[in-house]
PDB file of C-alpha atoms in Angstrom:
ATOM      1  CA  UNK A   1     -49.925  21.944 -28.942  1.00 53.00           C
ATOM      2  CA  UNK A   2     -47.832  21.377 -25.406  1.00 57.00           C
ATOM      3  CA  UNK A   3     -43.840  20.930 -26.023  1.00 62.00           C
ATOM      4  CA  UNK A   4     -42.261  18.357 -24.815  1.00 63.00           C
ATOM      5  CA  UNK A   5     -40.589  18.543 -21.626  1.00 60.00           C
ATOM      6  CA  UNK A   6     -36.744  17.876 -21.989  1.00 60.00           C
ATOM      7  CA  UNK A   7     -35.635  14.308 -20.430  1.00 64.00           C
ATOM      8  CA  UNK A   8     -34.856  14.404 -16.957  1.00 65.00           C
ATOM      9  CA  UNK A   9     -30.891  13.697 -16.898  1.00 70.00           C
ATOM     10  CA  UNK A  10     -29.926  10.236 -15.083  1.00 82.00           C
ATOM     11  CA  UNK A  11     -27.989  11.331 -11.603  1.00 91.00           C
ATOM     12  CA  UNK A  12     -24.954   9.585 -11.086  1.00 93.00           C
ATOM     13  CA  UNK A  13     -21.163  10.161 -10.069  1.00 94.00           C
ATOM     14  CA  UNK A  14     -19.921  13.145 -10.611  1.00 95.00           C
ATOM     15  CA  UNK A  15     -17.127  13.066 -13.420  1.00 96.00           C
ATOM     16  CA  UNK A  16     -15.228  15.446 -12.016  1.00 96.00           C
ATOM     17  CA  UNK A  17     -15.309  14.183  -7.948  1.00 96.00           C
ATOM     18  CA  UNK A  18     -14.013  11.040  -9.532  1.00 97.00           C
ATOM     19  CA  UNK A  19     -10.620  12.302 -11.660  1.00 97.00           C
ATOM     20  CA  UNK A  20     -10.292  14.499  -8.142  1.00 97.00           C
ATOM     21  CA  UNK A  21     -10.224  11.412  -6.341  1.00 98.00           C
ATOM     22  CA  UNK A  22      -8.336   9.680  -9.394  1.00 98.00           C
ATOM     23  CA  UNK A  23      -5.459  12.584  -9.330  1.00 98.00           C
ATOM     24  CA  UNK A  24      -5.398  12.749  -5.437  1.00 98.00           C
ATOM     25  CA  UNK A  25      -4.693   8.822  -5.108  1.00 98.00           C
ATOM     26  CA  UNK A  26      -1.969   8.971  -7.666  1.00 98.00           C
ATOM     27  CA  UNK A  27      -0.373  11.774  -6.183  1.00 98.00           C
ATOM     28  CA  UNK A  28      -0.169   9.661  -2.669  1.00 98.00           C
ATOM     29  CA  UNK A  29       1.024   6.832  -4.339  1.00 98.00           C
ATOM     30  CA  UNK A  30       3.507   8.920  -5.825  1.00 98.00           C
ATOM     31  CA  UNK A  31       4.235  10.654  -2.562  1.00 98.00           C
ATOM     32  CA  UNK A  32       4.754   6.913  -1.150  1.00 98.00           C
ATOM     33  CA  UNK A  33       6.914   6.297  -3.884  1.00 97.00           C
ATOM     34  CA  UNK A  34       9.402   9.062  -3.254  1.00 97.00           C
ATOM     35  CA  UNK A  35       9.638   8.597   0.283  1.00 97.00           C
ATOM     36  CA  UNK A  36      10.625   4.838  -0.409  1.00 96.00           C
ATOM     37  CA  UNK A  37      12.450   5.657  -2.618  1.00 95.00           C
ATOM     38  CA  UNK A  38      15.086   8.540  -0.795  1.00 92.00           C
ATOM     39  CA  UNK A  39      14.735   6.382   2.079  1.00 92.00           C
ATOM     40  CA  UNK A  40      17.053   3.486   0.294  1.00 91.00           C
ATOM     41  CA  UNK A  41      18.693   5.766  -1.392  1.00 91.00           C
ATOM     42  CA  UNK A  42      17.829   7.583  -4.440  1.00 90.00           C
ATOM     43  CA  UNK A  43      21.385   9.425  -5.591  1.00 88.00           C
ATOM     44  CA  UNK A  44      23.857   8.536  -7.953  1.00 88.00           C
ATOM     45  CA  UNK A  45      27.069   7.523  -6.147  1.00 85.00           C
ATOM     46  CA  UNK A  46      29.325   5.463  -8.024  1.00 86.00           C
ATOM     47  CA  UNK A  47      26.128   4.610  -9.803  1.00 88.00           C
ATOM     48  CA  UNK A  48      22.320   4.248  -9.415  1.00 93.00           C
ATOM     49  CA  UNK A  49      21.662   3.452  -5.811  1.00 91.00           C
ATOM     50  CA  UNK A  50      18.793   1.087  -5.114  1.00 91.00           C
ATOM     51  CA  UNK A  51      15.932   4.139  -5.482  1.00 93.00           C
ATOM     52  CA  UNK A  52      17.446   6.140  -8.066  1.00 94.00           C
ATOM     53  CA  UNK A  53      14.819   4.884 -11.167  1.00 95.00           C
ATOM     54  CA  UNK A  54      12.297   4.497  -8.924  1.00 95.00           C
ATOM     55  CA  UNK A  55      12.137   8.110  -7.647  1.00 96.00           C
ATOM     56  CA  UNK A  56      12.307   9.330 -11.075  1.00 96.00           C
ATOM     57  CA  UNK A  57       9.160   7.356 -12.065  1.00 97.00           C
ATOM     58  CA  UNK A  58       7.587   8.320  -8.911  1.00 97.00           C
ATOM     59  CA  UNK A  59       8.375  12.209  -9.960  1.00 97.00           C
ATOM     60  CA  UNK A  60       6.607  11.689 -13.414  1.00 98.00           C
ATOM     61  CA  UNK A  61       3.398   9.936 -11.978  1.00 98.00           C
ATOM     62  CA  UNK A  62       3.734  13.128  -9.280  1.00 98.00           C
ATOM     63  CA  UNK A  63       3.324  15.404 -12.308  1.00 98.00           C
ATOM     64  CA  UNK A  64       1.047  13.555 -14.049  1.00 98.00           C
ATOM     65  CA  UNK A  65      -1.130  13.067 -11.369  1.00 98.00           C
ATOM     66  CA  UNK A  66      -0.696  16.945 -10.960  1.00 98.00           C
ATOM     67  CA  UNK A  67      -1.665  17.456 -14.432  1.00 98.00           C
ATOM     68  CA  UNK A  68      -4.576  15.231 -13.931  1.00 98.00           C
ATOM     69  CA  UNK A  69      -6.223  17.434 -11.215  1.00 98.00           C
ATOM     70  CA  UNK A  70      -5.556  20.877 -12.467  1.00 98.00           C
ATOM     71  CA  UNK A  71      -7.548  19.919 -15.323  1.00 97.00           C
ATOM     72  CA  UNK A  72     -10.604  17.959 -13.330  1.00 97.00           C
ATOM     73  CA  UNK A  73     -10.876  21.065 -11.402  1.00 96.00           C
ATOM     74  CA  UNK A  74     -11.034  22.996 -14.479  1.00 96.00           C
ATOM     75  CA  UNK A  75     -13.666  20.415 -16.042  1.00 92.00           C
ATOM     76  CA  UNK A  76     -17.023  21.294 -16.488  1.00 93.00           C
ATOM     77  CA  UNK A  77     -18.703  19.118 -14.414  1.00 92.00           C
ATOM     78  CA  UNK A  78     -21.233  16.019 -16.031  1.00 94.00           C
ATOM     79  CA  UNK A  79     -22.212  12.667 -15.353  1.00 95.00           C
ATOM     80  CA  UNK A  80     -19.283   9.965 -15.301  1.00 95.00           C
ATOM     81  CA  UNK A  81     -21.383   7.047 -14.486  1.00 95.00           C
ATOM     82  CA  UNK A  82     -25.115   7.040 -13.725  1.00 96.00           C
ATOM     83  CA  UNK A  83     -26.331   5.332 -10.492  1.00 95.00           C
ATOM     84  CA  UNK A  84     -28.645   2.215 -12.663  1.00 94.00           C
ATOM     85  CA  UNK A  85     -25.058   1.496 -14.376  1.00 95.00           C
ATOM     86  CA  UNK A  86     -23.121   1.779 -10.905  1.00 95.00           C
ATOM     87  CA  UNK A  87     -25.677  -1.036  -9.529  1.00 94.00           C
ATOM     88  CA  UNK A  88     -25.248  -3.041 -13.131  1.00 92.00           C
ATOM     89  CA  UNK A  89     -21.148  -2.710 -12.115  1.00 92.00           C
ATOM     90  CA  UNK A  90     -21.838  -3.843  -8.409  1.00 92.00           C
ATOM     91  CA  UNK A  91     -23.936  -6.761  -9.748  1.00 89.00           C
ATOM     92  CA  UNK A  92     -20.594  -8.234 -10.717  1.00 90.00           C
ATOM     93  CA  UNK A  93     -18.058  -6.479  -8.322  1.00 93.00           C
ATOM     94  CA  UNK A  94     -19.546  -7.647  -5.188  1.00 92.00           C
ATOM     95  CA  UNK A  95     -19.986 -10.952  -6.286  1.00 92.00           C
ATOM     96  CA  UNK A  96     -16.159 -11.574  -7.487  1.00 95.00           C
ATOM     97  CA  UNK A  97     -15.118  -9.688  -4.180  1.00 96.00           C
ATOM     98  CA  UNK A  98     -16.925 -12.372  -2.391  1.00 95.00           C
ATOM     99  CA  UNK A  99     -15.553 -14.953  -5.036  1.00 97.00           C
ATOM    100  CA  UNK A 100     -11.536 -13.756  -4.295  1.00 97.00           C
ATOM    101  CA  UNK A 101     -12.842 -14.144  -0.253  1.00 97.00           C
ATOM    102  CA  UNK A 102     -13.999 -17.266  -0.809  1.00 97.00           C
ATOM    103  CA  UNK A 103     -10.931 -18.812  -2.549  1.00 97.00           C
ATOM    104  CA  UNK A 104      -9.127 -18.334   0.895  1.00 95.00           C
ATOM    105  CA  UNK A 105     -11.895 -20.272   2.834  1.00 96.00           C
ATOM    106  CA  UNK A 106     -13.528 -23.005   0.669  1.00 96.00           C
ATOM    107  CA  UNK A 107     -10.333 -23.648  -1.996  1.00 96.00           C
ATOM    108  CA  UNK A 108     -10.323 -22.452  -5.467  1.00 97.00           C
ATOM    109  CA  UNK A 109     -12.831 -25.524  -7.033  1.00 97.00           C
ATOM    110  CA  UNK A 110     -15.177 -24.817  -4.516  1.00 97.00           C
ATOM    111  CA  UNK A 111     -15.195 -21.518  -4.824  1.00 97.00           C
ATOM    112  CA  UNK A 112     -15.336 -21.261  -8.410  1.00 97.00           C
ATOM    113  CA  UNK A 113     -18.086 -23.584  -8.374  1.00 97.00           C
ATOM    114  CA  UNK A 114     -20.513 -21.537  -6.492  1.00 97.00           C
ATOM    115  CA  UNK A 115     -19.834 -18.459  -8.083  1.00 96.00           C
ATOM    116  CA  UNK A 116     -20.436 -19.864 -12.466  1.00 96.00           C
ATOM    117  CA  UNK A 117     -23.548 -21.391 -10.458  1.00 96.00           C
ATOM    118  CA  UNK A 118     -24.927 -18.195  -8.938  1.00 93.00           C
ATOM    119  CA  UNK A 119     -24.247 -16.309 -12.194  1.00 91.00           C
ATOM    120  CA  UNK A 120     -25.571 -18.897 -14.119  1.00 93.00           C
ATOM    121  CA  UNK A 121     -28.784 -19.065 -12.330  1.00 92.00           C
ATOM    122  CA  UNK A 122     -29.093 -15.073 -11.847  1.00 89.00           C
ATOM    123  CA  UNK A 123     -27.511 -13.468 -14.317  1.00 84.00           C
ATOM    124  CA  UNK A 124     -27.583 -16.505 -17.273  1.00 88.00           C
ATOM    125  CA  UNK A 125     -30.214 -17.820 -18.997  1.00 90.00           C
ATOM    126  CA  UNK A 126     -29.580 -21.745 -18.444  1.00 94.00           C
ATOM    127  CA  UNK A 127     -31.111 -24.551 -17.623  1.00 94.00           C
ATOM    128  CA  UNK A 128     -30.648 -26.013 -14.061  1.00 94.00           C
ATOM    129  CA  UNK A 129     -28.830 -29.382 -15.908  1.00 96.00           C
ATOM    130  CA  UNK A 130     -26.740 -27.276 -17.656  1.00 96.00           C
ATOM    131  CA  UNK A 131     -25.737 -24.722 -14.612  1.00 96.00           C
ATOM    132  CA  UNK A 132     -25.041 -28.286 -12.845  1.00 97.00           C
ATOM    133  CA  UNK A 133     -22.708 -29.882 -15.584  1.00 97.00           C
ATOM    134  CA  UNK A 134     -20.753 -27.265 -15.941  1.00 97.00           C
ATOM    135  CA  UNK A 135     -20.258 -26.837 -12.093  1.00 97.00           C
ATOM    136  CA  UNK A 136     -19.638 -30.281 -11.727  1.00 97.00           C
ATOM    137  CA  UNK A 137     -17.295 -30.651 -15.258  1.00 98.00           C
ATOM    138  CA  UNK A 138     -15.187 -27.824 -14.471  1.00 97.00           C
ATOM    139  CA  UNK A 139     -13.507 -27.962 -11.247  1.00 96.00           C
ATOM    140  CA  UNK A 140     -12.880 -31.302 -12.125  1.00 96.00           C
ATOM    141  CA  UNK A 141     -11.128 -30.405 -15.819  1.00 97.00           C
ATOM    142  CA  UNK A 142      -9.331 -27.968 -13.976  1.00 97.00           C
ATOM    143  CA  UNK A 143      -8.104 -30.335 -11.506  1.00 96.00           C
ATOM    144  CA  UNK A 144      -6.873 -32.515 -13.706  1.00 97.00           C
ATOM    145  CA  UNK A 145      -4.782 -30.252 -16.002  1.00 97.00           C
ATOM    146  CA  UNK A 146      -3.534 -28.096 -12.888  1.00 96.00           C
ATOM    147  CA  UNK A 147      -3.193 -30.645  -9.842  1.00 95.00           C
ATOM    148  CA  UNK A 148      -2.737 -33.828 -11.760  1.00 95.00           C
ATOM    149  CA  UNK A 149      -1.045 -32.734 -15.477  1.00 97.00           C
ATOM    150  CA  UNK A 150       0.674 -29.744 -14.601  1.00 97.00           C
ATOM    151  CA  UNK A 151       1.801 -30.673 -11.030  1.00 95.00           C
ATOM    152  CA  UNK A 152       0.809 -26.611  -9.721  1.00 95.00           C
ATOM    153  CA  UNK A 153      -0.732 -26.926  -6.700  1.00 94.00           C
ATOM    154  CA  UNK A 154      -3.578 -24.449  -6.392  1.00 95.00           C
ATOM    155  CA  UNK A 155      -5.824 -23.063  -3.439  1.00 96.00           C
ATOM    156  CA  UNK A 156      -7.603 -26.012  -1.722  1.00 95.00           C
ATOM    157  CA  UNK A 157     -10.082 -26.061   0.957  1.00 94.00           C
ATOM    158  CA  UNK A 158     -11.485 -28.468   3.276  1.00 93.00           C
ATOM    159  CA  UNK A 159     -13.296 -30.628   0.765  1.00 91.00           C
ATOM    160  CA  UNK A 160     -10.087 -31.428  -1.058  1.00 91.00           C
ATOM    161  CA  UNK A 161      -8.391 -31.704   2.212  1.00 91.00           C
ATOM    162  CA  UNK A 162     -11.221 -34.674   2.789  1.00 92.00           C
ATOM    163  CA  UNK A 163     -10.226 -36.151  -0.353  1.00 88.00           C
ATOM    164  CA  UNK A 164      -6.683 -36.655   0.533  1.00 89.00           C
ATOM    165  CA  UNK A 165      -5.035 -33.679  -1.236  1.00 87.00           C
TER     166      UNK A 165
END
């Protein structure tokens, strides 16, 4: 009788590349921080000048983040996230990137029409009637509670600039 061959493990993202580049964005953040903050002042005369709580939280992200990659380079490496569930993540990153691009361009209704009807039709399982009610029904419910109850004025493209508003 032949033993089973152990599974092949998934490849993916290293976890520990990813807490090093985790800790290492922290720390320049913190770095930034600090610089900002002694740059408008960060002492105590006569009281707190304008940096003076600032740089202090900027110190304790510093050692945090410090903390953070003294012990991912003493991790044992694994697996933090396997390539199949990096493309599942992308499916719906790239998308809402494209979304948040789009608001700029077409207006916010337009937008967020196209994108509930491309993940309606690709990722959903409805019906083309439904997919079209809903991104028909609402932009338009939106509209009216924002633009027309509300009175807050929201991103608008050319379509709404057709339309007079």
């Amino acid at each position: 009788m032949t033993e089973a061959s152990p599974p092949l493990a998934e490849r993916g993202l290293s976890r520990r590349a990813v807490e090093i580049v985790v800790a290492l964005l922290l720390l320049g953040i913190a770095a930034l921080g600090l610089w900002d903050s002694y740059g408008r002042g960060a002492g105590w005369d006569n009281g707190p000048e304008n940096g003076f709580f600032p740089a202090r939280v900027a110190a304790i992200l510093a050692i945090g983040a410090i903390f953070a990659l003294v012990s991912a380079l003493r991790r044992e490496d694994s697996v933090f996230v396997t390539y199949g569930q990096l493309r599942m993540v992308a499916q719906v990153f790239v998308p809402l990137f494209l979304y948040v691009l789009g608001i700029a361009v077409l207006g916010i209704y337009l937008a967020s029409a196209l994108f509930m009807a491309l993940f309606m039709l690709t990722l959903g399982t409805f019906r083309w009637w439904q997919t079209a009610l809903a991104v028909v029904l609402v932009p338009l419910v939106t509209f009216w509670v924002f633009e027309l109850q509300f009175r807050v004025p929201l991103p608008k493209g050319p379509i709404e600039a057709l339309l007079g508003y």
